[in-house]
């Protein structure tokens, strides 16, 4: 079938990564928007959460879809990682990277795995948390803790590096590479990860440093 | 003109089936005006005189255009100088007392045949699968019948400058041949003559590329950095575009 | 040896058309019954293979490199001529014909050259249709540049890589036919012999370079597209694998070799800088548009260029040829550089170089303008020599570049062996005694795309050929001869390398002999001396060359040795040919035949012919035959560039 053939080609596999990556990026945008309400007050945040959960059908449908997208992104990523590892192991006795600043691109699978671990922890802590305690309270309790908060911050740094290469790589895979826009794109590869880093990692910091005491 | 003494560690492998290893050779009084291949010539003359077998390596035009030469020098395809092939790399890029590690271009699709000499026929087969305009000799329209904007002609020429040396594959962390394949697809996609077959071309060239055992592109940009002709990964973006469009609409 | 040029009758402009009409054809359905062998995949070989396969023949193509795309046509920089007259500057087929025949100093066959000019336009159309990215004007039409030896702009180009782009065009056409199964491609094969059955070429014997196996292939027609023999000189601008072996083996089987002494020496190359040097690099002729050529007035002046004041400099080309100045044709520029160096005025470490100075041009137009024009060439020069032409003048010296001589062919490009054709640089046909810039690409593609198929059809249509299977006695004999010869080369190496020479050492010696005696200027005594010394080098080769490894394996030393062995035999007819032609013409300058101002002097009365050499035996000297050239449509005139 043409569709299977297309998706199993080397470029098809990249397109799966890029497309799922784009959808996950959109998911991050909505998620960060919701979470940003924490900075306003626990009331606003709680009402956002309550509103969201008053439509269980939407939540279930979205969660399921995103579960599949995550699985596709992670599964394909690991598969590519395995395939590439097979090619590159013990290839040259001296390996020199000519391209500078390759940290993000070389660590994609690793930052990805950190994010995966984070995701599991995050889902179990929040999505499946006791429904008796309001979510706004759980957030403050958990993220105010030093190790828990630090784990979150480290994960968001990993996410930033992942996005730093992932965003550009996604556009390249979609075929977006033009001298007129490349400057803007290269700026976005810094701005976008920083944006998420500040907003997301700001939450544990907000509670850890005590700024969120009156929350 | 000055001369330097070098220690060379060169990959020696008798044939595809044999196990290879790095052998160490000392070579003194290497003139810094020599090209890298001339340095290997001198080494081979020396080995011959000592009754040893010279190092086999591919080379032909020695002016950087035939694409036949190439080796990985201290981990970099075609060596440390930018935008040159191995035959144009001069020994003045090295210093007295240097140890230079010389290995063949490696990729799953490039079996080592002997020493530094590898089989790159996979690249030919990619072209054979569709890297052309299907036009027979004769009966073609006048050369000026289709105006081509000079900027398009220039971009097509940028891509067409590929010499098929395989350095992109050798340097890619995953042994992908995307830069090579994209250069041909871009050249023909940019010109009106290439339009008629552009979808089929993209599909079959990528299929052939995958079949040959080249790796997946992870946008590491190493290919572009070592390409002796400075071919840009913008061509890879164009290939991705062409392929996506073709896969979704062809047939 | 019978030399029938088979030039069709009739007016010049109608010859090719008439010929095509009177030629026999092969019915499309029958073509697949015929096998064609093509040796070489440069412009001529690749285009011929593709064209014949498209027409339905079963083609087998052989190349020495790892891929057909590597052939040395790829290195041509400048461009390709065609009489399109897109510039509306008075060009025409007739003018291109006239310029080419005049450029060749009236030593080429009129009908062939006219046909070349005629098909030149179709070549451009063909290449454009294949997607060759020629340079374009802003309006989208094809751009042209002017080139030496012509007063019109008729050269089409793709940056400084025209040869590469045209070759990749032909390679793509060939690739398409390989994919379709119409061409069977054999890479890494070196042709060792041509096989004759009943006096007709019916196959070849090749060595698989990777395994050392000797293989036989049979066909109904054999086409050689194996390039030139410039590497006889050891140092040349040719690729390392370029050789005379295929042509020479054909010659020894009965193919006449025409004008072997006609070798073009290009004036602007980077000079030799050491014994270790393997190859010379050409710098485009266009540099002479702005660079001024000079040497110090006094001989043995060792001061650096910057310290030699204006009054101590000799701008010898400008002084000698006030109207053409630095832009005299290639042969004239080369000869004068040699003359200056012979007088001890040469510069650089070796004293074998002259200056090409851009200081005045930079002062006049500004550095930016000059860099825009020649930036990539300056860069290339700096990469090789580590000296910046903006700051100090370039050093240049002439180098062997192209060979006009080659296998003798008739109007159908067939050699004196029936069924054996020669196309491209491998034959002698179109350039006379000197080739104009941007004409080599034109000839290679003309032969391959537009001429050879007609000739092959006519040959197959007029000859009834017996079936062969590659197992007949001549195939076995040829294989055995080749094996024996290789064994002999290897046997001489037994006993280890002690007190032996390497292949390159002997090749360099041969090169020096040819360069000194049969190079830019030739003289009777010196040529005779070379003829005397040649057998000594040959003896040295067979007695004391050491080749490591074994024959039945990838053995690059053995490959080189086989080629040098043939160069050593070939050098003899080269020298004899130079000796026999007592006139000067084109690139061939006999010291004895000069005008009072030291210009080449032709002798039309005695030498308006092609000299064709016949191999008699390894012991007897070769015999020379003449194909008289008749000029019906142009009148030979003395070239003058004063």
Coordinates of C-alpha atoms in Angstrom, one line a residue, chain C residues 93-110 113-114 116-117 148-151 154 262 264 324 329-332 404 429-437 439 442 584-587 600 602 604 629 631 633-642:
Chain C
X93 CA 28.0 27.0 -39.4
X94 CA 30.4 28.1 -42.1
X95 CA 32.2 30.5 -39.8
X96 CA 32.6 27.9 -37.0
X97 CA 33.8 25.5 -39.7
X98 CA 36.3 28.0 -41.0
X99 CA 37.6 29.0 -37.5
X100 CA 38.1 25.4 -36.6
X101 CA 39.9 24.5 -39.7
X102 CA 42.1 27.6 -39.5
X103 CA 42.7 27.1 -35.8
X104 CA 43.9 23.6 -36.8
X105 CA 46.4 25.2 -39.2
X106 CA 44.8 23.5 -42.2
X107 CA 45.7 20.0 -41.3
X108 CA 42.2 18.6 -40.8
X109 CA 39.7 17.1 -43.2
X110 CA 37.3 19.7 -44.5
X113 CA 35.1 19.7 -39.7
X114 CA 32.1 21.0 -41.6
X116 CA 31.1 19.0 -36.7
X117 CA 30.0 22.6 -37.1
X148 CA 40.4 32.1 -28.2
X149 CA 40.7 31.9 -32.0
X150 CA 37.2 33.3 -32.7
X151 CA 35.8 36.8 -33.1
X154 CA 29.6 31.2 -29.4
X262 CA 50.3 16.6 -32.6
X264 CA 48.7 20.6 -27.6
X324 CA 47.4 40.4 -30.0
X329 CA 46.9 31.6 -29.4
X330 CA 48.0 28.8 -27.1
X331 CA 50.8 27.4 -29.2
X332 CA 52.4 30.8 -29.7
X404 CA 45.0 16.1 -31.6
X429 CA 39.7 13.7 -37.1
X430 CA 38.7 17.2 -36.5
X431 CA 41.3 19.4 -34.9
X432 CA 44.2 19.3 -37.4
X433 CA 47.4 20.4 -35.8
X434 CA 45.9 22.6 -33.1
X435 CA 42.6 22.5 -31.2
X436 CA 40.7 25.6 -30.4
X437 CA 39.3 26.2 -26.9
X439 CA 36.0 22.5 -29.3
X442 CA 31.8 19.7 -29.1
X584 CA 56.0 23.7 -38.6
X585 CA 52.2 23.7 -38.2
X586 CA 49.9 24.4 -35.3
X587 CA 51.4 23.0 -32.2
X600 CA 55.9 28.6 -37.3
X602 CA 54.0 25.7 -42.8
X604 CA 51.8 23.3 -47.8
X629 CA 44.3 16.6 -47.6
X631 CA 41.1 22.0 -49.6
X633 CA 36.3 25.1 -50.0
X634 CA 38.9 27.1 -48.0
X635 CA 42.3 28.4 -49.0
X636 CA 45.0 27.7 -46.5
X637 CA 46.7 30.9 -45.3
X638 CA 49.5 31.7 -43.0
X639 CA 48.4 32.5 -39.5
X640 CA 49.7 35.8 -38.2
X641 CA 49.1 37.4 -34.8
X642 CA 51.4 40.4 -35.1

